[in-house]
XYZ file of C-alpha atoms in Angstrom:
642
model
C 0.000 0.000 0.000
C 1.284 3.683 -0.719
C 0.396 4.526 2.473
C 2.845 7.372 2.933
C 4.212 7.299 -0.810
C 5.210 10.593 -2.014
C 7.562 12.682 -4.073
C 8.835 16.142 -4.022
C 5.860 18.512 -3.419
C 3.397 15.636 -4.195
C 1.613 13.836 -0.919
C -0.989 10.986 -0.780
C -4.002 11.708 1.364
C -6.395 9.197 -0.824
C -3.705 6.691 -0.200
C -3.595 6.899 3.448
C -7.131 7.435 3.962
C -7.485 3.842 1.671
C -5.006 2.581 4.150
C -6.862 3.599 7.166
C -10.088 2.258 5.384
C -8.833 -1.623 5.491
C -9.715 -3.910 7.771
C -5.669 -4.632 7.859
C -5.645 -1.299 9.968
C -8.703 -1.798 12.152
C -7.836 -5.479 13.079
C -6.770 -6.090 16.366
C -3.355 -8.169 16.660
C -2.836 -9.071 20.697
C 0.749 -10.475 20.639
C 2.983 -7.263 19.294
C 6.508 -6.734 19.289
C 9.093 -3.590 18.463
C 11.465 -3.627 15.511
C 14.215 -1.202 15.866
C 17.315 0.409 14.369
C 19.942 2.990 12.197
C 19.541 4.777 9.086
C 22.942 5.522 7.856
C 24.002 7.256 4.567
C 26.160 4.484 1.859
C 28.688 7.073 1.194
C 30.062 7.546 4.692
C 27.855 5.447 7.083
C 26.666 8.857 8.915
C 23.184 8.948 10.710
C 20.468 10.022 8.493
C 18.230 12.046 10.866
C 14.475 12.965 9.482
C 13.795 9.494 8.126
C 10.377 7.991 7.206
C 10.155 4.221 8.919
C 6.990 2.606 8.788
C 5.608 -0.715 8.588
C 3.418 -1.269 5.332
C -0.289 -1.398 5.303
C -0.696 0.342 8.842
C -0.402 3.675 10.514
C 2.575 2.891 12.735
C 5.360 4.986 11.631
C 8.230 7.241 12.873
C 11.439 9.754 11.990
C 15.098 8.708 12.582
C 16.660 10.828 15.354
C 19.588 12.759 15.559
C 21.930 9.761 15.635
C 19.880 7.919 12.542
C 18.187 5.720 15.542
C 14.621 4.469 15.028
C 12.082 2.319 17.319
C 8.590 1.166 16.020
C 6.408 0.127 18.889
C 3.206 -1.678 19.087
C 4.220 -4.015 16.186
C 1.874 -6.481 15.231
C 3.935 -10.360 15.720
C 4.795 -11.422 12.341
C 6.416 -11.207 8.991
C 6.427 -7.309 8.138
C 8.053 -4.763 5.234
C 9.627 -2.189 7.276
C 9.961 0.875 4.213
C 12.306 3.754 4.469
C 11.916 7.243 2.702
C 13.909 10.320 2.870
C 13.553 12.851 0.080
C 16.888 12.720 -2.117
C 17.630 8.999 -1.057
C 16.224 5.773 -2.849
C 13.608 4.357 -1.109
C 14.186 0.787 0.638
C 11.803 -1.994 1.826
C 13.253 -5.001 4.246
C 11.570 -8.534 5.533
C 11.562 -8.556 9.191
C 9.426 -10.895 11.242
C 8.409 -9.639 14.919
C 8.022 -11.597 17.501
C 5.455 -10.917 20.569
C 7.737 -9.231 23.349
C 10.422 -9.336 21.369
C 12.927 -6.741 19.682
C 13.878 -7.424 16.006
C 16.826 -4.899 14.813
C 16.933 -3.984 11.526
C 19.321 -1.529 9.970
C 19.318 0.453 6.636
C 21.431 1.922 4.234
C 20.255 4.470 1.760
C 21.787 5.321 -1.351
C 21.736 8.488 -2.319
C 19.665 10.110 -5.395
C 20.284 13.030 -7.774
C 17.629 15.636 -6.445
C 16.896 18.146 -9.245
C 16.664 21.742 -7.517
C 13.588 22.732 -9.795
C 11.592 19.823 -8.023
C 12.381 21.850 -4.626
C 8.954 23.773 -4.323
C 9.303 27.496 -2.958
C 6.095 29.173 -2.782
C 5.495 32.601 -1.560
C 8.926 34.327 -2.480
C 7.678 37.456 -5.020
C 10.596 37.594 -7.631
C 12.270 34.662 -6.812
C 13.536 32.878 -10.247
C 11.348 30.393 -11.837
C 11.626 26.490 -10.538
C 12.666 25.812 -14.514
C 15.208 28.511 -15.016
C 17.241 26.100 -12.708
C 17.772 22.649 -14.302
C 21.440 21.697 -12.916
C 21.421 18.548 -10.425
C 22.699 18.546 -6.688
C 23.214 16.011 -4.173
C 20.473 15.464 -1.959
C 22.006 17.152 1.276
C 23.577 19.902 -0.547
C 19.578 20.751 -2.528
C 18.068 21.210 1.030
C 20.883 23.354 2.058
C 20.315 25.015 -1.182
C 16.594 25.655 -0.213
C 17.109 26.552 2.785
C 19.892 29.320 1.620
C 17.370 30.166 -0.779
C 14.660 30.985 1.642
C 16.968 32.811 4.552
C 18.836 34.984 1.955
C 15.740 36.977 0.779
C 15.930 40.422 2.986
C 12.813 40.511 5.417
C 11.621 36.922 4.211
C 8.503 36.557 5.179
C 5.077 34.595 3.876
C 2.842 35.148 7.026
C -0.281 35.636 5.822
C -3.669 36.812 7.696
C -7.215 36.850 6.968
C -8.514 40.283 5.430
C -11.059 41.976 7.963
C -13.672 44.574 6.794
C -14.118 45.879 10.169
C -18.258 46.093 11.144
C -19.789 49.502 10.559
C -22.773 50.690 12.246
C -25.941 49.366 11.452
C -29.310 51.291 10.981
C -32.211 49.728 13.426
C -34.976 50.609 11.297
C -32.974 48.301 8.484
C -31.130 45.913 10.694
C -32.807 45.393 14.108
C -31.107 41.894 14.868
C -26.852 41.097 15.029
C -26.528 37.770 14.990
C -22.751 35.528 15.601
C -20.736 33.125 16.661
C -18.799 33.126 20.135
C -15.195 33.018 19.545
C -13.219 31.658 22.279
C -9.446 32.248 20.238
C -6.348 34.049 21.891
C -4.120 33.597 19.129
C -4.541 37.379 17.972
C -3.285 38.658 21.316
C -0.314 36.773 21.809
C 0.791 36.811 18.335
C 0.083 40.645 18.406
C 2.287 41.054 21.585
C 5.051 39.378 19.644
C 5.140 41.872 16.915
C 4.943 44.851 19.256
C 8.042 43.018 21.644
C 10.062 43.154 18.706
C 9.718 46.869 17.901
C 7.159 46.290 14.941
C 3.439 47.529 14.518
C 1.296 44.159 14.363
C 0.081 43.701 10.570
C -3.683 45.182 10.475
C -5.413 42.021 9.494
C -3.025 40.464 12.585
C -5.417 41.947 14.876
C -8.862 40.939 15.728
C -10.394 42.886 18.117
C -12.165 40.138 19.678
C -9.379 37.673 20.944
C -7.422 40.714 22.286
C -10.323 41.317 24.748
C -11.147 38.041 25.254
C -7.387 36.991 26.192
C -8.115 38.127 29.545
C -10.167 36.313 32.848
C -12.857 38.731 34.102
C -14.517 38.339 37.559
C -17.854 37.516 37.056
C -20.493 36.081 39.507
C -20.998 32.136 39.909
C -22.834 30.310 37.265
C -25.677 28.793 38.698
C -29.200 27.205 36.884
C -29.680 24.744 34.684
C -27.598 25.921 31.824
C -23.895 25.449 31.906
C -22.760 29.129 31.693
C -24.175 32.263 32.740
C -24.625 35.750 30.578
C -24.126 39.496 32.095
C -24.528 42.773 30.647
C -22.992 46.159 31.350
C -24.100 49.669 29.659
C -21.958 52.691 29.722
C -21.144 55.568 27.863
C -18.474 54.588 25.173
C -15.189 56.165 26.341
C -14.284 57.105 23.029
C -17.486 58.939 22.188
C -19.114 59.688 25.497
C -22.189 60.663 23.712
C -22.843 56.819 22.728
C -23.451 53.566 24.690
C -21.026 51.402 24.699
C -22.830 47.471 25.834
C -20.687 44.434 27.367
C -22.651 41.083 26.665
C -20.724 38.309 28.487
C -20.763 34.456 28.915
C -18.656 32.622 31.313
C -18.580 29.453 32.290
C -17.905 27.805 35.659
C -14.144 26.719 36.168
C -13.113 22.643 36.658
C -9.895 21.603 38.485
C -7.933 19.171 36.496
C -8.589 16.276 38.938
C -12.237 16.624 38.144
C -11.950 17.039 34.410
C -13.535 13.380 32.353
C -10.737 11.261 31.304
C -9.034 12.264 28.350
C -8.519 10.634 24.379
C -5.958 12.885 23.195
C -3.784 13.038 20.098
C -0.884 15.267 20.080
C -0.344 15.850 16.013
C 2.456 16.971 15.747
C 4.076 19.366 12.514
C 7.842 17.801 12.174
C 8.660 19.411 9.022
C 11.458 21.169 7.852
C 9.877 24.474 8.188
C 9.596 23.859 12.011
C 12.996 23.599 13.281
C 13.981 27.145 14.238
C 14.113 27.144 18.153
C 10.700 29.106 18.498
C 8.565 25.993 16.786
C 9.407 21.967 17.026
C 12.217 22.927 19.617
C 9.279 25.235 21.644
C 6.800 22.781 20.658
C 7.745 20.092 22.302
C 8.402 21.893 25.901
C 5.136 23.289 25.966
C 3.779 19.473 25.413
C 5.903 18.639 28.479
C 4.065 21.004 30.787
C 0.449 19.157 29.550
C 2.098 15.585 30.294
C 2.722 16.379 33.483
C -0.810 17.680 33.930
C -1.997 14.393 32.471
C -3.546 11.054 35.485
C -3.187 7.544 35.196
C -6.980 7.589 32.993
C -5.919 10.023 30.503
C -4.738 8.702 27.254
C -2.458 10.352 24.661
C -0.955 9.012 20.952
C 1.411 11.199 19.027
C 1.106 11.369 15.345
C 3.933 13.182 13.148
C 3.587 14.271 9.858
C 6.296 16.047 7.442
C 6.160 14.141 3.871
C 3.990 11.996 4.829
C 2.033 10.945 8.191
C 3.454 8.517 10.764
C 2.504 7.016 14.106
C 5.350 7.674 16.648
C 3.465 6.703 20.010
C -0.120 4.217 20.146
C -2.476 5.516 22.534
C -0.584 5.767 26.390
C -1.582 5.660 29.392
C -1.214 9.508 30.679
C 0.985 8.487 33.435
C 3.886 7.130 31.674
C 5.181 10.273 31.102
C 8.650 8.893 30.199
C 7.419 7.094 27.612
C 6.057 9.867 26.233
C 8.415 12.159 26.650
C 10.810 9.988 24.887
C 8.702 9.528 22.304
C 8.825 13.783 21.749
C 12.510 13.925 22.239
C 13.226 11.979 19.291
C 10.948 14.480 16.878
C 13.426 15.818 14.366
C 12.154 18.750 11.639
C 12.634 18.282 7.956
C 11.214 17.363 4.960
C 7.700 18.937 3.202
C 4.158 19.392 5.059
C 1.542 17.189 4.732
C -0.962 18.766 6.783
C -3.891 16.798 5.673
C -2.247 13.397 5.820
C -1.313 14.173 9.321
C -4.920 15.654 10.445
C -6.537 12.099 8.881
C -4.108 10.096 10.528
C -4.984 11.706 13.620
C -8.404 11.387 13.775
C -8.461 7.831 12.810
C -6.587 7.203 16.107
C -8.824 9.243 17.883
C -11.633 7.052 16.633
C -9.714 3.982 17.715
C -9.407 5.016 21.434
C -12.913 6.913 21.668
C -14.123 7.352 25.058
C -18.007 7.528 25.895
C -18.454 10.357 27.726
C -14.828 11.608 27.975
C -12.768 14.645 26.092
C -11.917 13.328 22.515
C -9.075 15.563 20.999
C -6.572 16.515 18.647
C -4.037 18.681 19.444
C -2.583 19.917 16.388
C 0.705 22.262 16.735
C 2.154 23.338 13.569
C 2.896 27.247 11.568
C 0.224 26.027 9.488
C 1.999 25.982 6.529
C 0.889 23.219 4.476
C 2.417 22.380 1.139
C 1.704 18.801 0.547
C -1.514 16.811 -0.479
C -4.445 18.913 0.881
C -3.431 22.249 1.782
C -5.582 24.889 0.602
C -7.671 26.616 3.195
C -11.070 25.160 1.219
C -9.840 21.510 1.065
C -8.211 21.585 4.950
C -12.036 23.514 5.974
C -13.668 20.581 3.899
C -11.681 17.878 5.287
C -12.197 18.934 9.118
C -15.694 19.162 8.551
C -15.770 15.852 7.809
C -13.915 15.107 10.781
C -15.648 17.066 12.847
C -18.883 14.668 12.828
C -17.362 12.268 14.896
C -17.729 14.224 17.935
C -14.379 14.655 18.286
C -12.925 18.426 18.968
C -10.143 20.367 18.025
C -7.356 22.536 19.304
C -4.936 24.105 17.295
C -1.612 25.685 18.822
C 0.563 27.994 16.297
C 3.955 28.584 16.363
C 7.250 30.270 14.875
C 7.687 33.343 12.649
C 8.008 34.225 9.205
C 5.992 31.860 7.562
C 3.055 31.536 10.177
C -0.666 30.685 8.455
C -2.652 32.302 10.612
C -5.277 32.150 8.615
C -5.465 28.730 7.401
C -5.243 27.728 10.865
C -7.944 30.487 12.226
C -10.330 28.448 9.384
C -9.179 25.112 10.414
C -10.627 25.265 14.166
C -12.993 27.471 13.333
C -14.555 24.647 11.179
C -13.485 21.780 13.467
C -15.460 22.349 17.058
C -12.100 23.721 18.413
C -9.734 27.012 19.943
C -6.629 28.620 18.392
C -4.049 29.690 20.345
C -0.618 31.113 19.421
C 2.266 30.208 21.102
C 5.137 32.278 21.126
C 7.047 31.215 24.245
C 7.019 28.869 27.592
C 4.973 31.509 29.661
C 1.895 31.270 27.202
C 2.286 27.765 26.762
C 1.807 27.544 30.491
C -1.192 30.033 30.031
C -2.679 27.412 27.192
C -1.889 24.355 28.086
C -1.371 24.187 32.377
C -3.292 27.431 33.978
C -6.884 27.187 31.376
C -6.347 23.100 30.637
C -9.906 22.719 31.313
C -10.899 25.976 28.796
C -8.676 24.495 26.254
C -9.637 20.734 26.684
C -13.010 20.249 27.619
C -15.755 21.990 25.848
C -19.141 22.740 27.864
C -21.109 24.264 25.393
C -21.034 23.509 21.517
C -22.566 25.651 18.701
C -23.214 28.676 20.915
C -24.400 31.816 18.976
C -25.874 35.108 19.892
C -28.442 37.147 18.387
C -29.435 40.771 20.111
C -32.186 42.626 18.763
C -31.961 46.474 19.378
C -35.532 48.466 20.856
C -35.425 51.400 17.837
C -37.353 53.705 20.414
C -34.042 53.538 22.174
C -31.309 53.146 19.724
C -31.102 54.401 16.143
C -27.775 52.794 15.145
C -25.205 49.875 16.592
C -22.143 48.666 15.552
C -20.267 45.433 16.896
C -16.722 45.567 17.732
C -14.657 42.452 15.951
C -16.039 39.005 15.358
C -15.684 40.369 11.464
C -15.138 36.607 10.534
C -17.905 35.411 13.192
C -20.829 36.758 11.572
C -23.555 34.726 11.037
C -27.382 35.088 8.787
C -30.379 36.532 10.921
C -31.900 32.564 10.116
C -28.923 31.293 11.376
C -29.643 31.673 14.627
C -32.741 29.112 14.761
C -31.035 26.456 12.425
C -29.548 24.150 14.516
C -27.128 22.921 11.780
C -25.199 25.869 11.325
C -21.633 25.480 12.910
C -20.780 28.067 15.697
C -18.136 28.782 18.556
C -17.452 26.189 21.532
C -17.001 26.975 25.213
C -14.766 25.443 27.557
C -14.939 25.125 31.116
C -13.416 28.071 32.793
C -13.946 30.646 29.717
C -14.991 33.935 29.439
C -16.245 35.631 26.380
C -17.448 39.529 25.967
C -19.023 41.241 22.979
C -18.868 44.689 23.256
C -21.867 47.047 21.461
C -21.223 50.914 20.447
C -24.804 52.197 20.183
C -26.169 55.213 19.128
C -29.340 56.577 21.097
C -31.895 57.538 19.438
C -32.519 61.146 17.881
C -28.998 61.244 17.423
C -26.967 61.544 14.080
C -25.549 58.270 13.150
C -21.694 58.457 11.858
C -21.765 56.404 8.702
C -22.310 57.379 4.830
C -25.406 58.318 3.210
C -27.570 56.979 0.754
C -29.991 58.498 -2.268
C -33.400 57.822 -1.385
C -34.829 54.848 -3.273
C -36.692 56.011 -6.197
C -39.196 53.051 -6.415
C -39.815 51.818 -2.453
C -40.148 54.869 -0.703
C -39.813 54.790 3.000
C -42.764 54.124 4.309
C -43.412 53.400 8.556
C -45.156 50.393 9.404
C -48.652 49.775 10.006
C -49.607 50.929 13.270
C -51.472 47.824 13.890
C -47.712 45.663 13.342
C -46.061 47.744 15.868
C -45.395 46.802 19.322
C -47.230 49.417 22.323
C -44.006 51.582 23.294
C -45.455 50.897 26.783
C -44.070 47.336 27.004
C -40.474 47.714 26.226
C -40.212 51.786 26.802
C -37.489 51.041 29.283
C -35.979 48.218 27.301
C -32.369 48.783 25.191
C -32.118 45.697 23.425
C -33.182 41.943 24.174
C -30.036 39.064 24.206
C -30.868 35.345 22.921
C -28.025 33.026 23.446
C -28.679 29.604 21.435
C -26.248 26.473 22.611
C -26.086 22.886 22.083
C -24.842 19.791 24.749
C -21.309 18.725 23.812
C -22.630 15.427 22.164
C -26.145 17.147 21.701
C -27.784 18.229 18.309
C -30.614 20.470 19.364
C -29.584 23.998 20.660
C -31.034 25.538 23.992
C -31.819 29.095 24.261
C -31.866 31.335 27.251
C -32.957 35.147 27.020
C -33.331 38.482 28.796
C -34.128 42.108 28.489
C -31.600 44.757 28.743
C -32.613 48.117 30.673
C -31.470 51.481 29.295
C -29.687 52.723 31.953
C -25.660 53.383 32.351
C -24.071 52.738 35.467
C -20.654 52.903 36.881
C -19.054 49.887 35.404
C -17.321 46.781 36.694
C -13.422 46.762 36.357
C -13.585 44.028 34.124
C -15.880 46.483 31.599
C -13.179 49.779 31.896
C -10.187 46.941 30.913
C -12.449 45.469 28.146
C -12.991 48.955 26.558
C -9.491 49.533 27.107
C -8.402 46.661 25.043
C -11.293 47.510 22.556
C -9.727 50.863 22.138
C -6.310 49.917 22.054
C -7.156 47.260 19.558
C -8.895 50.322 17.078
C -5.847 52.176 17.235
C -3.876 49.536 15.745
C -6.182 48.710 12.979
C -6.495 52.369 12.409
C -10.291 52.537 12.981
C -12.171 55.837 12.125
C -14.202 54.827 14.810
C -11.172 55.494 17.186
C -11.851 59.180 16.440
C -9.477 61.388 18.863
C -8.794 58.322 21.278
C -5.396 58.064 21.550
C -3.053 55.363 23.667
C -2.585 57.567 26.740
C -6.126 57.126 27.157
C -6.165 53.576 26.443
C -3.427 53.438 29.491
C -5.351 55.407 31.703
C -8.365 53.597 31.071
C -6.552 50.041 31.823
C -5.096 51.566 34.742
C -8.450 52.119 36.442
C -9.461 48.558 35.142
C -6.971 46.550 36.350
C -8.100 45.149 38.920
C -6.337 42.094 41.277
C -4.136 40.775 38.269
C -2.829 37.930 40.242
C -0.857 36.229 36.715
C -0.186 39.877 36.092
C -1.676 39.886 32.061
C -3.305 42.900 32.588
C 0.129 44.603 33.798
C 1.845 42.943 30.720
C -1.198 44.973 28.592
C -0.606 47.940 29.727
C 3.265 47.831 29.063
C 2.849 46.289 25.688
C 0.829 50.019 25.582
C 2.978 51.965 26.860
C 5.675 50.440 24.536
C 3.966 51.209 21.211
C 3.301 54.588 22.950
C 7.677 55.046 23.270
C 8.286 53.565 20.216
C 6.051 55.945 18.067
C 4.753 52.558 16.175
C 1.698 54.437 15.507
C 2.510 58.046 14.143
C 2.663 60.963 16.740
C -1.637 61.371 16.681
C -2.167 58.551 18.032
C 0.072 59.067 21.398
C -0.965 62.035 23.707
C -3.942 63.071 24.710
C -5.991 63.255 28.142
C -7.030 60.781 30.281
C -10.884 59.757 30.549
């Protein structure tokens, strides 16, 4: 079977998911063995690290180490083909048979290949020559350094690439009473914005969404109690920005779980091992910040690795969570290199999944990578179309970015997005901890599937509303009510605000004009259709939250009225608008107006609160450093405080 079969820039997703198809790779086998050994190059005998060794016709698989060293576990007892495969080396297929409890060594030695350089596929590099303009031959070792020198020797190299945002303008009520979306429970934007701004650069517009900046942050909200497994607040208060607006918080949170109460665990740890990820912020990072979730991991918890660079391999069955050596030997011997075959790697993983499904428990693949994907499916509609699928099987995702320079935020925003899961960014041990150790239960185990808001806005009290981010979270008015429209998921522990700018009634409404229509003239409603003033006269807007059960498919919706009347508001709401401001500024909104980042400072200040992990601190420095730095132009820096 050409299970993991591929060639320069050309992966085999149908293959593998044939392979995981058979009944060869469902089959139990009870007596199992290990078959281990070196990969060494013919010329000189050295190690060849980076090394594809699987056994044919299954899913167990692995990379040669540092020191050419391989070990395949979990071998069915036997006669198997143990293959090799190493870009720029022939391939090679040995007899071994494995005997139950038993270790079977079995060494290989690969010949080397003439690699053409044009068959070296660098995408994303504006001016770089044509593939075809090169057709002289290299050695195998000396084409990858050749890439490599390639990629690092263009000034500023750099294919990061972010959704486009149209941020939301405001919205008439007479045309638009309802604003309907999806929760989004993402951090990545934060983080990944704090490590542009550490390293003396203005975040990239698109970088930021205003929405996982504000929602980074814990806010202190009263216990959840009822029936339902998270509880909604509002807040109204006058819009620091524009004092003569509102400005509404709508919040969910749900109730906290300590790790020894969390349901056992079915994890998969998929792991991206390819050549792109070994600068010391990605694989090296990577596989620390799995360390600190081992160790959070009991004796019921199970977790499989699953590698993919060329092609997808098994490195470690489904463990017990307890045998943390085993695991973290199975991580230490992850070396980067070779292409990315995302999609092989996200199958893979979800097969095992499957295989080790617990009833009841928290089914999940962890999926760390930069996201980009240049093998078999990659493009953000076949990776959204293939987690779909996934998806179904009522197992969720979580998807951990990493590294610089060639990060795909986007493709991996879509990727959870679509796949009942959270994206986080990662850019160094402290947020790992954040991710993975101090919000485990957030990112592991989701409470609430599906979970999507819709407010409709009284138009005796407000004449025009805008809502701040969740650009790429918008959902149809009829959305709301069909139950098989995909939507956010909420873990235990999580907080997430939506904050409203509204514009009361009678006054002007800051947004373009249009002709009058010259065939459907405005024309009020029949009295008879409209609703007595009386009833809702003291009413702002009404909140509908819709959810679903983790393994449910019918949604649940609660609902309540919000009065019209500002009040002093909570420190959590002053650091919210703070980060809502701060978060205009950099995308250069014109709704910003004169609000500049001394009174984004001043407004934290008075927010902050507690702070025990000190993130709010950290915010207000990250301000203060744009602020020094002049990162965004002298009219955006002094001002008053409000």
């Amino acid at each position: 079977m050409n299970v993991y079969r591929m060639s320069a820039g050309i992966g085999t997703l149908f293959g593998l998911l044939l392979a995981l198809s058979s009944p060869a790779t469902a089959s139990v086998q009870p007596e199992r063995g290990t078959v281990e050994g070196k990969v060494v190059d013919a010329a000189g005998s050295a190690p060849i690290a980076g090394a594809q060794v699987f056994i044919e016709g299954t899913v167990t698989g692995t990379l040669t180490d540092a020191a050419g060293a391989y070990s395949l576990e979990d071998v069915p007892a036997g006669r198997q083909i143990v293959a090799v495969r190493l870009i720029g080396y022939r391939d090679m297929r040995k007899s071994v048979t494995v005997v139950a409890n038993r270790t079977a060594v079995l060494d290989f030695t690969l010949e080397q290949t003439a690699l053409r350089i044009q068959d070296i596929v660098v995408t994303g590099v504006a001016g770089t020559t044509p593939r075809t303009a090169l057709p002289f031959t290299v050695g195998p070792l000396s084409a990858r350094a050749a890439a490599v020198q390639v990629l690092h020797g263009v000034p500023g190299f750099n294919t990061e690439s972010y959704a486009p945002i149209e941020e939301n303008d405001f919205r008439l009520v007479s045309a638009s009473p309802l604003s309907t979306f999806s929760i989004d429970v993402d951090r990545a934007s934060y983080a990944n914005m704090r490590r542009f701004i550490q390293a003396g650069e203005r975040p990239p517009v698109d970088a930021v969404r205003i929405e996982e900046l504000i929602n980074y942050f814990p806010y202190e909200w009263d216990e959840v109690s009822g029936d339902h497994p998270f509880a909604v607040e509002t807040e109204v208060w006058d819009a620091p920005w524009k004092p003569e607006h509102r400005l509404v918080r709508v919040g969910l949170r749900a109730p906290s779980v300590e790790t020894a109460h969390l349901p056992p665990s079915n994890l998969v740890f998929l792991m991206d091992v390819s050549g792109s990820m070994s600068p010391p912020g990605k694989l090296p990072l990577l596989k620390k910040a799995f360390a600190l979730l081992v160790d959070q991991l009991r004796p019921h918890d199970r977790v499989a690795i699953v590698v993919y660079a060329g092609a997808a391999g098994l490195v470690l069955p489904s463990t017990q969570g307890n045998r943390r050596g085993k695991i973290l030997q199975a991580m230490g011997r992850l070396e980067a290199g070779g292409s990315t075959a995302g999609g092989a790697g996200i199958a893979l993983a979800y097969e095992v999944a499957r295989k080790h499904f617990i009833e009841d428990g928290n089914n999940r693949v962890i999926l760390a990578t930069d996201g980009d994907f240049n093998v078999g499916a990659s493009s953000d509609g076949e990776m959204v179309r293939l987690i779909e699928r996934e998806r179904e099987s009522g197992i969720f995702l979580t998807v951990l970015g990493f590294g610089t320079g060639n990060l795909k935020d986007s493709k991996m925003e879509q990727i959870a997005n679509h796949g009942n899961g959270n994206f986080h960014y990662v850019d160094g041990l402290l947020e790992a901890r954040k991710v993975l150790v101090e919000e485990m239960g957030g990112t592991l185990l989701t409470v609430a599937k599906d979970v999507k808001l819709q407010i409709e806005f009284n138009p005796a009290r407000v004449a025009a509303y805008r809502l701040i981010g969740y650009e790429n979270r918008l959902l149809a008015d009829e959305d709301f009510n069909d139950d098989t429209k995909d939507a956010g998921e909420l873990g235990a522990g999580h907080t997430v605000t939506a904050l409203y700018e509204v514009v009361p009634a009678g006054l002007p409404v800051p947004r373009g004009s249009v002709d009058p229509l010259r065939y459907q003239p405005a024309a009020e409603p029949p009295e008879a259709e409209a609703a007595p003033e009386s009833a809702f006269e003291d009413e702002l807007l009404y909140v509908k939250v819709r959810y679903k059960d983790p393994d449910g498919s019918e949604s649940k919706l609660l609902a309540h009225a919000v009065p019209d009347r500002a009040a002093s508001p909570s420190g959590g709401f002053r650091f919210a608008a703070a980060v809502a401001g701060f978060g205009m500024l950099l995308r250069d909104s014109p709704h910003a107006g004169r609000y500049t980042l001394d009174d984004v400072i001043g407004l934290a200040e008075r927010g902050r609160g507690s702070d025990p992990r000190g993130y709010r601190g950290e915010f207000i420095r990250l301000v203060e450093t744009v602020r020094d730095l002049d990162l965004l132009g002298a009219e955006a820096t002094g001002g008053g405080q409000r």
